[in-house]
Short mmCIF file of C-alpha atoms and ligand atoms in Angstrom, two decimals:
data_model
loop_
_atom_site.label_atom_id
_atom_site.label_comp_id
_atom_site.label_asym_id
_atom_site.label_seq_id
_atom_site.Cartn_x
_atom_site.Cartn_y
_atom_site.Cartn_z
CA MET A 1 0.02 -0.04 0.06
CA GLU A 2 1.24 3.38 -0.99
CA LEU A 3 2.34 5.07 2.30
CA GLY A 4 0.81 8.32 1.89
CA ILE A 5 -2.60 6.93 2.04
CA LEU A 6 -1.96 4.97 4.97
CA TYR A 7 -0.94 8.09 6.74
CA LYS A 8 -4.07 9.81 5.82
CA MET A 9 -6.12 7.03 7.68
CA LEU A 10 -3.75 6.85 10.77
CA ALA A 11 -4.73 8.82 13.84
CA CYS A 12 -2.68 8.91 17.30
CA LEU A 13 -4.33 9.23 20.38
CA PHE A 14 -1.99 10.35 23.33
CA ASP A 15 -2.53 10.09 27.28
CA LEU A 16 -1.25 13.21 28.90
CA ASP A 17 0.29 12.02 32.23
CA GLY A 18 3.36 9.92 32.03
CA VAL A 19 3.40 10.10 28.10
CA ILE A 20 3.53 14.00 27.24
CA VAL A 21 4.41 15.36 30.65
CA ASP A 22 5.32 13.45 34.29
CA THR A 23 2.53 15.21 36.18
CA ALA A 24 2.27 11.73 38.19
CA LYS A 25 5.14 13.10 40.51
CA TYR A 26 2.65 16.00 41.47
CA HIS A 27 -0.41 13.98 41.59
CA PHE A 28 1.48 11.56 44.08
CA LEU A 29 2.84 14.64 46.39
CA ALA A 30 -0.95 16.01 46.60
CA TRP A 31 -2.36 12.91 47.62
CA LYS A 32 0.48 12.04 49.92
CA ARG A 33 -0.08 15.25 51.68
CA LEU A 34 -3.77 14.40 51.86
CA ALA A 35 -3.38 10.89 53.12
CA SER A 36 -0.92 12.17 55.88
CA ALA A 37 -3.70 14.03 57.68
CA TRP A 38 -5.02 10.39 58.35
CA ASN A 39 -1.55 9.20 59.43
CA PHE A 40 -1.20 7.33 56.33
CA ASP A 41 1.95 7.27 54.27
CA LEU A 42 1.16 6.61 50.45
CA THR A 43 3.96 5.11 48.94
CA GLU A 44 5.29 5.27 45.41
CA GLU A 45 4.33 1.65 44.59
CA GLN A 46 0.80 2.26 45.58
CA ASN A 47 0.94 5.46 43.74
CA GLU A 48 1.18 3.25 40.49
CA HIS A 49 -2.46 2.12 40.89
CA LEU A 50 -3.44 5.65 40.70
CA LYS A 51 -2.13 6.51 37.21
CA GLY A 52 -4.80 6.90 34.55
CA VAL A 53 -7.48 6.62 37.25
CA SER A 54 -9.85 9.40 37.82
CA ARG A 55 -9.62 11.79 40.75
CA THR A 56 -12.58 10.47 42.68
CA GLU A 57 -11.72 6.76 42.04
CA SER A 58 -8.40 7.72 43.16
CA LEU A 59 -9.43 9.04 46.53
CA GLU A 60 -11.60 5.87 46.91
CA ILE A 61 -8.38 3.50 46.26
CA ILE A 62 -6.23 5.77 48.87
CA LEU A 63 -9.34 5.42 51.42
CA LYS A 64 -9.49 1.64 51.26
CA LEU A 65 -5.54 1.23 51.52
CA ALA A 66 -5.47 3.48 54.48
CA HIS A 67 -8.67 1.81 56.19
CA HIS A 68 -10.35 5.32 56.56
CA THR A 69 -13.63 6.48 55.64
CA LEU A 70 -15.11 10.20 54.89
CA SER A 71 -18.66 11.63 54.97
CA LYS A 72 -19.83 12.78 51.55
CA GLU A 73 -19.14 16.20 52.30
CA ALA A 74 -15.26 15.57 53.65
CA PHE A 75 -14.97 13.45 50.75
CA GLU A 76 -15.64 16.12 48.11
CA GLU A 77 -13.72 18.72 50.42
CA ALA A 78 -10.71 16.24 50.01
CA LEU A 79 -10.87 16.40 46.07
CA GLN A 80 -11.00 20.08 46.07
CA ILE A 81 -8.11 20.16 48.51
CA LYS A 82 -5.94 18.02 46.70
CA ASN A 83 -6.79 19.29 43.44
CA GLU A 84 -5.65 22.86 44.72
CA TRP A 85 -2.49 21.63 45.67
CA PHE A 86 -2.03 19.81 42.43
CA LEU A 87 -2.80 22.83 40.62
CA ASP A 88 -0.05 24.78 42.48
CA PHE A 89 2.30 22.69 41.05
CA VAL A 90 0.76 23.03 37.55
CA ASN A 91 0.75 26.64 37.87
CA GLU A 92 4.75 26.53 37.99
CA MET A 93 4.87 24.18 34.85
CA ASN A 94 6.18 25.25 31.72
CA GLU A 95 7.69 23.58 28.16
CA ASN A 96 10.91 22.32 29.93
CA GLU A 97 8.61 19.77 31.46
CA ILE A 98 7.44 18.00 28.12
CA LEU A 99 8.98 14.56 28.20
CA GLU A 100 11.83 13.37 26.14
CA GLY A 101 10.98 12.93 22.29
CA VAL A 102 7.67 14.44 22.57
CA THR A 103 8.15 17.72 20.70
CA ASP A 104 10.00 16.13 17.74
CA PHE A 105 7.43 13.27 17.48
CA LEU A 106 4.52 15.47 17.31
CA HIS A 107 6.24 17.20 14.59
CA LEU A 108 7.05 14.40 12.59
CA LEU A 109 3.08 13.41 12.70
CA LYS A 110 2.37 17.13 11.54
CA GLN A 111 4.92 16.49 8.66
CA ASN A 112 3.19 13.36 7.63
CA LYS A 113 -0.33 14.66 8.25
CA ILE A 114 -0.99 12.28 10.73
CA VAL A 115 -4.06 13.72 12.86
CA PHE A 116 -3.70 13.18 16.57
CA SER A 117 -5.72 13.96 19.84
CA LEU A 118 -5.23 14.12 23.52
CA ALA A 119 -7.13 11.35 25.25
CA SER A 120 -6.36 12.07 29.19
CA SER A 121 -8.50 11.42 32.26
CA SER A 122 -7.39 14.65 33.94
CA LYS A 123 -10.01 17.55 34.44
CA ASN A 124 -7.01 19.73 34.25
CA ALA A 125 -5.42 18.36 30.80
CA LYS A 126 -6.20 21.69 28.77
CA ASN A 127 -4.66 23.88 31.67
CA ILE A 128 -1.73 21.75 31.72
CA LEU A 129 -1.42 21.65 27.87
CA GLN A 130 -1.65 25.52 27.93
CA LYS A 131 1.24 25.86 30.69
CA ILE A 132 3.76 23.61 28.56
CA GLY A 133 2.72 25.25 25.11
CA LEU A 134 1.40 22.26 23.43
CA PHE A 135 -2.57 23.24 23.26
CA GLU A 136 -2.75 24.53 19.85
CA GLN A 137 -0.76 21.33 18.36
CA PHE A 138 -3.52 18.99 19.05
CA ASP A 139 -6.49 18.38 16.33
CA ALA A 140 -8.67 17.35 19.21
CA ILE A 141 -8.79 16.98 23.01
CA VAL A 142 -10.77 14.81 25.03
CA ASP A 143 -10.23 14.87 28.79
CA GLY A 144 -11.90 13.91 32.09
CA ASN A 145 -14.69 16.64 31.81
CA ASP A 146 -15.76 14.56 28.70
CA ILE A 147 -16.46 11.22 29.74
CA ILE A 148 -18.79 9.31 32.20
CA ASN A 149 -16.69 6.33 32.74
CA SER A 150 -12.78 6.59 33.08
CA LYS A 151 -10.15 4.13 32.01
CA PRO A 152 -9.79 1.15 31.67
CA ASP A 153 -13.35 1.67 30.02
CA PRO A 154 -12.92 2.39 26.45
CA GLU A 155 -15.05 5.61 26.39
CA ILE A 156 -12.35 8.22 26.09
CA PHE A 157 -10.44 6.68 23.32
CA GLU A 158 -13.74 6.04 21.48
CA LYS A 159 -14.79 9.71 21.99
CA ALA A 160 -11.43 10.75 20.61
CA ALA A 161 -11.54 8.62 17.45
CA LYS A 162 -14.87 10.33 16.89
CA LYS A 163 -13.67 13.56 17.34
CA LEU A 164 -10.98 13.15 14.82
CA ASN A 165 -13.58 11.46 12.37
CA THR A 166 -11.37 8.10 12.44
CA ASP A 167 -12.28 4.55 12.34
CA THR A 168 -11.06 3.06 15.95
CA LYS A 169 -9.23 0.45 13.90
CA LYS A 170 -6.95 3.10 12.67
CA CYS A 171 -6.00 4.50 15.93
CA ILE A 172 -2.88 4.18 17.79
CA VAL A 173 -3.10 4.65 21.56
CA PHE A 174 0.16 6.02 23.57
CA GLU A 175 -0.30 4.79 27.32
CA ASP A 176 2.05 4.47 30.12
CA ALA A 177 -0.63 3.36 32.76
CA VAL A 178 -2.05 -0.40 32.72
CA ALA A 179 -5.74 0.87 32.94
CA GLY A 180 -5.30 3.01 29.96
CA VAL A 181 -3.61 0.20 28.13
CA GLU A 182 -6.54 -1.94 28.63
CA ALA A 183 -8.94 0.84 27.69
CA GLY A 184 -7.21 1.05 24.35
CA LYS A 185 -7.25 -2.55 23.54
CA ARG A 186 -10.91 -2.68 24.68
CA ALA A 187 -11.66 0.09 22.09
CA GLY A 188 -9.98 -2.26 19.65
CA MET A 189 -7.03 -0.10 18.78
CA LYS A 190 -3.45 -0.59 18.60
CA VAL A 191 -1.49 0.24 21.74
CA ILE A 192 2.01 1.78 22.29
CA GLY A 193 3.24 1.32 25.79
CA ILE A 194 5.40 3.85 27.10
CA GLY A 195 7.52 2.62 30.10
CA ASP A 196 8.15 -0.91 31.44
CA LYS A 197 7.51 -4.03 29.41
CA GLU A 198 7.01 -6.17 32.59
CA VAL A 199 4.19 -3.64 33.67
CA LEU A 200 2.71 -2.87 30.39
CA LYS A 201 2.22 -6.46 29.20
CA GLU A 202 -0.82 -6.00 27.34
CA ALA A 203 0.37 -3.20 25.08
CA ASP A 204 1.27 -4.35 21.41
CA ILE A 205 4.80 -2.80 21.73
CA VAL A 206 6.31 -1.04 24.69
CA VAL A 207 9.05 1.80 24.05
CA LYS A 208 10.84 4.21 26.86
CA ASN A 209 9.92 7.24 25.20
CA LEU A 210 8.67 8.70 21.66
CA LYS A 211 12.27 9.12 20.59
CA GLU A 212 12.52 5.49 19.94
CA LEU A 213 9.77 5.63 17.37
CA THR A 214 9.45 6.39 13.52
CA ILE A 215 6.63 6.72 11.33
CA LYS A 216 7.66 3.09 9.81
CA ASP A 217 7.01 1.60 13.46
CA LEU A 218 3.46 3.12 13.21
CA GLU A 219 2.66 1.85 9.71
CA ASN A 220 3.93 -1.82 10.62
CA LEU A 221 1.97 -1.85 13.91
CA LEU A 222 -1.33 -0.82 12.03
CA SER A 223 -0.64 -3.33 9.21
CA LYS A 224 -0.42 -6.21 11.70
P1 B16 B 1 -7.26 15.11 37.45
P2 B16 B 1 -3.93 10.73 32.44
C1 B16 B 1 -4.66 11.03 34.78
O1 B16 B 1 -4.26 11.51 33.63
C2 B16 B 1 -3.64 10.62 35.83
O2 B16 B 1 -2.71 9.51 35.36
C3 B16 B 1 -4.27 10.18 37.05
O3 B16 B 1 -3.22 10.01 38.22
C4 B16 B 1 -5.13 11.48 37.66
O4 B16 B 1 -5.78 10.93 38.77
C5 B16 B 1 -6.17 11.56 36.48
O5 B16 B 1 -5.56 12.19 35.31
C6 B16 B 1 -7.13 12.74 36.88
O6 B16 B 1 -6.71 13.79 37.28
O7 B16 B 1 -7.29 15.37 39.02
O8 B16 B 1 -6.26 16.29 37.25
O9 B16 B 1 -8.75 15.15 37.02
O10 B16 B 1 -2.87 9.82 32.60
O11 B16 B 1 -5.16 9.98 32.07
O12 B16 B 1 -3.16 11.83 31.53
MG1 MG B 2 -1.05 8.38 31.79
#
């Protein structure tokens, strides 16, 4: 098949936290601070389970780990406080926080006329993209405000494909979290894991960062 035709059909869907920027470290610090109020010391290992998961579900997981309960009002207040602390970090972000290989890879996609969307569970995704100067680059953005069911439900990726007017079978998802990889696969898409092969077992291929990828890799993956 002629490459040019294939490119026009292809679309890339990017997770934000862990793929474009490392906001996980800020989520972790904010959750850790919150949990310390209940004398619970959230570990980095436990934090792995919060990646790609919505704010509400993250708090539910932490409360379970801490064997702690909150009233409905206190739960909502905790979500708000955590988000305020997280936003204190976000407000200090700039383009220096873009992860290795991202800027060049997005340029490569543009040069090859491959459309791409953000597909992030974060309700702060647009704000973060503005801070790092990438907001204008994306052809579409789907974030935590647009979905009812969070990853591993496929809703977010299905919505992103729809926004790009692309068949789900022509989409390649870029994900760093187990829940996100599962969501991509359930949407019937190819998934490139960013991170550790041992963790992202369900991904079609796993790379350390976007620097390792070429357009040919995307083409090969889609034709599998
Ligand atoms: P917010 P992603 C996810 O982003 C994070 O990985 C996850 O840790 C966070 O709880 C979730 O966004 C919601 O974020 O509190 O900003 O709405 O990986 O889907 O880009
Ligand atoms: Mg992520």
